[in-house]
Amino acid sequence: MAAGAEALHFRVDDVDPHDRLDKLVVHLLERAGRATSRAAVQRWIAAGRVLVDGEPARASVAVRSGALVDIRPEAPSPPAAAADPGVAIAVVYEDEHLLVIDKPAGLVVHPARGHASGTLVNGLLALPGFALAPADPRDPMGHVRPGIVHRLDRGTSGLLVVAKDEPTREALKARFARHEIEREYAAIVAGEARDATYDTLHGRHATDRLRFTSWIRSDAGAGGAAPRRAVTHVRVLERLGDAATVVACSLETGRTHQIRVHLAERGRTPILGDPLYGKPPKKPAVRAVAEELGRQALHARVLGFIHPATQRPVRWESALPADMRRALDQLRRLATRSSI
């Protein structure tokens, strides 16, 4: 094994998984507070950085109870994205393990085609502690996402948690996968919304690759991706005449565009200003408000979870940003005058 990395030693117990070495190593590292992705572990195994009873082994090999597993983790490679100190990041909480930011609408989360710079990731790399943050090796698109465990669409504002180290990132990803993260969004929708729970399948649209849909069969995933379950709870907060409603949306799952799809397709109340799933409101006064807003009226206002390091509950709330407050005030005035 290469020198310079801290070696970890484990004796395999009866209760540990035995069917695959890579699965076992992920389990052992998580138990030791060193959570690591399976893809990273597989790279270490291929490079001979994991030994079973002193010998290299394949990732797929079964491991007997009582075997000695030696692991020498590989230091993460620096991400390829360039640091950009010009990206403004509103930090609402920070400690040595993670930070929580209040993302403005218009800020793209990670570099991708058409957005090679000026993204949240570029801004993070300019902050202390993120220079060597590991990119997620499981990302099939090859995006550089140091510390990113979830994302918000470009046009959505609000709270986003970012991990500063790999164990925190993996622990948060596991909490998201187990639906243990509290997330609530505020939205202004067109039409008269109602309290509802939408529990549907969710997958990519068959003919429009930019869109997702809940009107999909379990065997009809586009591009080979099987549809997944999506659950959104909608609660009415304020009615603005018959043309708009303010709602709170809490998530059990976090699929791409999930809230936007559910409100548009199932509630028939698309988010005001949504350029992909909405339509220009029929009433001119409401349409003018949407056009001035210039983005979907969706804000991630609550984020809470058990902190991976302290094991204590943490929770943050974010007030509506200025553009949504302005749109809301305009709609309230219109509703009061009964002109909508």
Coordinates of C-alpha atoms in Angstrom, one line a residue:
M1 CA 0.0 0.0 0.0
A2 CA 1.1 3.6 -0.7
A3 CA 2.6 5.4 2.2
G4 CA 1.1 8.6 3.7
A5 CA -2.4 7.5 4.5
E6 CA -3.7 6.4 7.9
A7 CA -4.2 2.7 7.9
L8 CA -7.5 1.3 9.5
H9 CA -7.8 -2.2 10.8
F10 CA -11.0 -4.2 11.4
R11 CA -11.8 -7.7 12.5
V12 CA -14.9 -9.0 10.7
D13 CA -17.8 -9.8 13.1
D14 CA -20.7 -12.2 12.6
V15 CA -23.1 -9.4 12.3
D16 CA -21.2 -7.6 9.5
P17 CA -22.1 -8.2 5.9
H18 CA -20.1 -11.0 4.3
D19 CA -21.3 -11.3 0.7
R20 CA -19.1 -8.6 -0.9
L21 CA -15.9 -7.0 0.2
D22 CA -16.8 -3.5 -1.1
K23 CA -20.1 -3.6 0.8
L24 CA -18.3 -4.8 3.9
V25 CA -15.8 -2.0 3.8
V26 CA -18.5 0.7 3.4
H27 CA -20.2 -0.8 6.4
L28 CA -17.0 -0.9 8.5
L29 CA -16.0 2.7 7.6
E30 CA -19.5 4.0 8.5
R31 CA -19.4 2.2 11.8
A32 CA -16.1 3.9 12.5
G33 CA -17.4 7.3 11.7
R34 CA -15.5 7.4 8.4
A35 CA -18.5 7.1 6.0
T36 CA -17.3 6.7 2.3
S37 CA -19.1 6.1 -0.9
R38 CA -19.0 2.6 -2.4
A39 CA -17.5 3.9 -5.6
A40 CA -14.5 5.3 -3.7
V41 CA -14.1 2.0 -1.8
Q42 CA -14.1 0.1 -5.1
R43 CA -11.3 2.3 -6.4
W44 CA -9.3 1.6 -3.3
I45 CA -9.8 -2.1 -3.6
A46 CA -8.7 -2.0 -7.3
A47 CA -5.6 -0.1 -6.3
G48 CA -4.7 -2.7 -3.7
R49 CA -5.4 -0.4 -0.8
V50 CA -7.7 -2.9 0.9
L51 CA -6.3 -6.3 2.2
V52 CA -8.1 -9.3 3.6
D53 CA -5.9 -11.3 5.9
G54 CA -2.9 -9.5 4.4
E55 CA -3.7 -10.1 0.7
P56 CA -5.5 -8.0 -2.0
A57 CA -8.9 -9.2 -3.0
R58 CA -11.6 -8.4 -5.5
A59 CA -14.6 -6.1 -4.6
S60 CA -17.0 -9.0 -5.2
V61 CA -15.3 -11.6 -3.0
A62 CA -17.1 -12.9 0.1
V63 CA -15.4 -12.3 3.4
R64 CA -15.5 -14.8 6.3
S65 CA -16.3 -13.9 9.9
G66 CA -13.0 -13.4 11.8
A67 CA -11.0 -12.1 8.8
L68 CA -8.7 -9.1 9.3
V69 CA -9.4 -6.2 6.9
D70 CA -6.8 -3.5 6.5
I71 CA -7.8 -0.3 4.7
R72 CA -5.6 2.6 3.7
P73 CA -7.9 5.3 2.4
E74 CA -6.8 7.3 -0.6
A75 CA -6.7 11.1 -0.3
P76 CA -9.4 12.7 -2.4
S77 CA -8.3 14.4 -5.6
P78 CA -8.8 18.2 -5.8
P79 CA -11.9 19.1 -7.9
A80 CA -11.4 20.4 -11.4
A81 CA -13.8 23.4 -11.0
A82 CA -12.1 26.8 -10.5
A83 CA -12.6 28.8 -7.3
D84 CA -14.6 32.0 -7.9
P85 CA -14.6 34.4 -4.9
G86 CA -17.0 36.6 -6.8
V87 CA -19.9 34.3 -6.2
A88 CA -21.8 35.7 -3.2
I89 CA -22.8 33.0 -0.7
A90 CA -25.2 33.9 2.2
V91 CA -24.1 31.6 5.0
V92 CA -26.7 31.2 7.7
Y93 CA -24.8 28.5 9.7
E94 CA -21.3 27.0 9.7
D95 CA -19.3 24.6 11.7
E96 CA -16.3 22.4 11.0
H97 CA -18.5 19.7 9.4
L98 CA -21.0 21.6 7.3
L99 CA -22.6 24.9 6.4
V100 CA -26.1 26.0 5.5
I101 CA -26.6 28.6 2.9
D102 CA -29.6 30.7 1.7
K103 CA -29.4 30.3 -2.1
P104 CA -30.7 33.2 -4.2
A105 CA -32.8 32.5 -7.2
G106 CA -30.7 32.5 -10.3
L107 CA -27.6 30.8 -8.8
V108 CA -26.8 27.5 -10.4
V109 CA -25.6 24.8 -7.9
H110 CA -22.9 23.0 -9.9
P111 CA -20.9 23.5 -13.1
A112 CA -22.5 21.9 -16.1
R113 CA -22.9 22.5 -19.8
G114 CA -23.6 26.2 -20.3
H115 CA -22.5 27.0 -16.7
A116 CA -18.8 26.3 -16.4
S117 CA -18.3 29.1 -13.8
G118 CA -20.2 31.4 -11.5
T119 CA -22.0 28.5 -9.8
L120 CA -22.4 27.7 -6.1
V121 CA -19.6 25.1 -6.3
N122 CA -17.2 27.7 -7.8
G123 CA -18.0 30.0 -4.9
L124 CA -17.6 27.2 -2.3
L125 CA -14.1 26.4 -3.6
A126 CA -13.1 30.0 -2.8
L127 CA -14.1 29.5 0.9
P128 CA -11.7 28.2 3.6
G129 CA -12.1 24.5 4.0
F130 CA -13.3 23.7 0.6
A131 CA -10.1 23.8 -1.5
L132 CA -9.7 20.0 -1.2
A133 CA -13.4 19.1 -0.7
P134 CA -14.0 15.7 -2.5
A135 CA -16.3 15.6 -5.5
D136 CA -19.0 12.9 -5.4
P137 CA -17.6 9.9 -7.3
R138 CA -21.1 8.5 -7.9
D139 CA -22.3 11.3 -10.0
P140 CA -22.9 9.7 -13.4
M141 CA -22.7 13.0 -15.2
G142 CA -19.3 13.8 -14.0
H143 CA -20.3 17.0 -12.3
V144 CA -17.9 18.5 -9.7
R145 CA -20.0 18.7 -6.5
P146 CA -17.7 19.2 -3.5
G147 CA -19.9 18.7 -0.5
I148 CA -23.2 19.0 -2.4
V149 CA -25.7 16.5 -1.0
H150 CA -28.9 17.9 -2.5
R151 CA -29.7 20.8 -4.8
L152 CA -32.2 23.5 -5.7
D153 CA -33.2 24.4 -9.2
R154 CA -31.7 27.6 -10.6
G155 CA -35.0 29.5 -10.2
T156 CA -35.7 28.2 -6.7
S157 CA -34.4 30.1 -3.7
G158 CA -33.8 29.0 -0.1
L159 CA -31.9 26.7 2.3
L160 CA -29.3 24.3 1.2
V161 CA -26.9 22.2 3.3
V162 CA -23.3 21.6 2.1
A163 CA -20.9 19.1 3.7
K164 CA -17.3 20.0 4.4
D165 CA -15.9 16.5 4.5
E166 CA -16.7 13.1 3.0
P167 CA -18.1 11.4 6.2
T168 CA -20.5 14.3 6.7
R169 CA -21.5 14.2 3.0
E170 CA -22.1 10.5 3.1
A171 CA -24.1 10.6 6.4
L172 CA -26.3 13.4 5.0
K173 CA -26.9 11.5 1.8
A174 CA -28.0 8.5 3.8
R175 CA -30.4 10.7 5.8
F176 CA -31.9 12.1 2.6
A177 CA -32.2 8.5 1.2
R178 CA -34.0 7.4 4.4
H179 CA -36.3 10.5 4.2
E180 CA -35.0 11.8 7.6
I181 CA -34.5 15.4 6.5
E182 CA -37.2 18.0 7.2
R183 CA -37.8 20.1 4.2
E184 CA -40.6 22.6 3.6
Y185 CA -41.1 25.0 0.7
A186 CA -43.3 28.0 0.3
A187 CA -44.9 28.5 -3.2
I188 CA -47.3 30.9 -4.8
V189 CA -49.4 29.0 -7.3
A190 CA -51.8 30.1 -10.0
G191 CA -55.4 29.1 -9.2
E192 CA -57.2 27.8 -6.1
A193 CA -55.1 25.2 -4.4
R194 CA -56.3 22.8 -1.8
D195 CA -54.7 20.8 1.0
A196 CA -53.6 17.5 -0.5
T197 CA -51.0 14.7 -0.4
Y198 CA -49.7 13.6 -3.8
D199 CA -48.2 10.1 -3.8
T200 CA -47.2 9.2 -7.3
L201 CA -44.5 7.7 -9.5
H202 CA -42.1 10.2 -10.9
G203 CA -39.8 10.0 -14.0
R204 CA -38.4 11.7 -17.0
H205 CA -40.9 12.8 -19.6
A206 CA -41.0 10.4 -22.6
T207 CA -40.7 13.2 -25.3
D208 CA -39.3 16.3 -23.5
R209 CA -36.0 15.5 -21.9
L210 CA -36.1 18.8 -19.8
R211 CA -39.3 17.8 -18.1
F212 CA -40.4 15.2 -15.5
T213 CA -43.8 13.8 -15.0
S214 CA -46.0 12.0 -12.6
W215 CA -48.2 10.5 -15.4
I216 CA -45.9 7.5 -16.0
R217 CA -46.1 3.7 -15.7
S218 CA -43.8 1.8 -13.5
D219 CA -42.3 0.1 -16.6
A220 CA -42.0 3.3 -18.7
G221 CA -38.8 5.0 -17.5
A222 CA -37.2 7.1 -20.2
G223 CA -33.6 6.3 -21.0
G224 CA -33.6 3.1 -18.9
A225 CA -34.3 4.9 -15.6
A226 CA -37.2 3.4 -13.7
P227 CA -39.7 5.8 -12.3
R228 CA -39.5 6.3 -8.5
R229 CA -42.0 7.1 -5.9
A230 CA -42.6 10.8 -5.1
V231 CA -44.6 12.2 -2.1
T232 CA -45.5 15.8 -1.5
H233 CA -47.8 17.2 1.2
V234 CA -49.5 20.5 0.3
R235 CA -51.0 22.8 2.9
V236 CA -52.9 26.1 2.0
L237 CA -51.4 29.1 3.8
E238 CA -53.3 32.0 2.2
R239 CA -55.9 32.4 -0.5
L240 CA -55.4 35.4 -2.9
G241 CA -58.8 35.7 -4.5
D242 CA -59.6 33.0 -7.0
A243 CA -56.4 33.5 -9.1
A244 CA -53.6 32.6 -6.7
T245 CA -52.8 30.7 -3.5
V246 CA -49.8 30.6 -1.1
V247 CA -49.0 27.0 -0.1
A248 CA -46.5 25.1 2.0
C249 CA -45.1 21.9 0.5
S250 CA -43.3 19.4 2.7
L251 CA -41.3 16.6 1.1
E252 CA -41.1 12.9 2.0
T253 CA -39.0 12.3 -1.2
G254 CA -36.8 14.7 -3.2
R255 CA -37.1 14.0 -6.9
T256 CA -36.0 16.4 -9.5
H257 CA -38.8 19.1 -10.1
Q258 CA -41.0 17.1 -7.7
I259 CA -43.0 20.0 -6.2
R260 CA -43.3 21.7 -9.6
V261 CA -44.6 18.5 -11.2
H262 CA -47.1 17.7 -8.5
L263 CA -48.6 21.2 -8.3
A264 CA -48.9 21.5 -12.0
E265 CA -50.0 18.0 -13.0
R266 CA -51.9 16.8 -9.9
G267 CA -53.1 20.0 -8.3
R268 CA -53.6 21.8 -11.6
T269 CA -52.2 24.9 -9.8
P270 CA -48.7 25.4 -11.4
I271 CA -46.3 27.6 -9.5
L272 CA -46.5 31.2 -10.6
G273 CA -43.8 32.1 -13.0
D274 CA -42.7 28.5 -13.6
P275 CA -41.2 28.6 -17.2
L276 CA -41.3 24.8 -17.7
Y277 CA -44.5 23.5 -16.0
G278 CA -46.6 26.6 -15.9
K279 CA -48.5 28.8 -18.3
P280 CA -49.0 32.6 -18.4
P281 CA -52.0 33.4 -16.2
K282 CA -55.1 34.3 -18.1
K283 CA -55.8 37.4 -16.0
P284 CA -53.6 40.3 -17.2
A285 CA -52.9 41.6 -13.7
V286 CA -51.7 38.3 -12.4
R287 CA -49.7 37.7 -15.6
A288 CA -47.9 41.0 -15.0
V289 CA -46.9 39.9 -11.5
A290 CA -45.5 36.6 -12.9
E291 CA -43.6 38.4 -15.6
E292 CA -42.1 40.8 -13.1
L293 CA -41.1 38.0 -10.8
G294 CA -39.3 36.3 -13.7
R295 CA -38.9 32.8 -12.0
Q296 CA -40.9 30.2 -10.3
A297 CA -42.3 31.4 -7.0
L298 CA -40.7 28.6 -5.0
H299 CA -38.6 29.0 -1.8
A300 CA -37.0 26.4 0.5
R301 CA -38.0 27.9 3.8
V302 CA -37.3 25.1 6.3
L303 CA -34.4 22.7 6.7
G304 CA -33.9 20.4 9.6
F305 CA -32.0 17.1 10.4
I306 CA -30.0 15.3 13.0
H307 CA -26.4 16.7 12.8
P308 CA -24.1 13.8 11.7
A309 CA -21.3 14.8 14.1
T310 CA -23.2 16.0 17.2
Q311 CA -26.3 13.7 16.8
R312 CA -28.4 16.7 17.9
P313 CA -31.4 18.1 16.0
V314 CA -30.7 21.3 14.0
R315 CA -33.3 23.4 12.2
W316 CA -33.3 26.6 10.2
E317 CA -36.0 28.8 8.7
S318 CA -35.6 31.3 5.9
A319 CA -38.0 34.2 5.2
L320 CA -39.4 34.8 1.7
P321 CA -36.9 36.7 -0.4
A322 CA -37.7 40.2 -1.6
D323 CA -39.0 39.3 -5.1
M324 CA -41.5 36.8 -3.7
R325 CA -42.6 39.2 -1.0
R326 CA -43.1 41.9 -3.6
A327 CA -45.2 39.5 -5.8
L328 CA -47.2 38.5 -2.8
D329 CA -48.0 42.1 -1.8
Q330 CA -49.1 42.8 -5.3
L331 CA -51.4 39.8 -5.4
R332 CA -52.9 40.8 -2.0
R333 CA -53.7 44.3 -3.2
L334 CA -55.3 42.9 -6.4
A335 CA -57.3 40.4 -4.3
T336 CA -58.5 43.2 -2.0
R337 CA -59.7 45.3 -4.9
S338 CA -61.4 42.2 -6.4
S339 CA -59.8 43.1 -9.7
I340 CA -58.4 39.6 -10.3

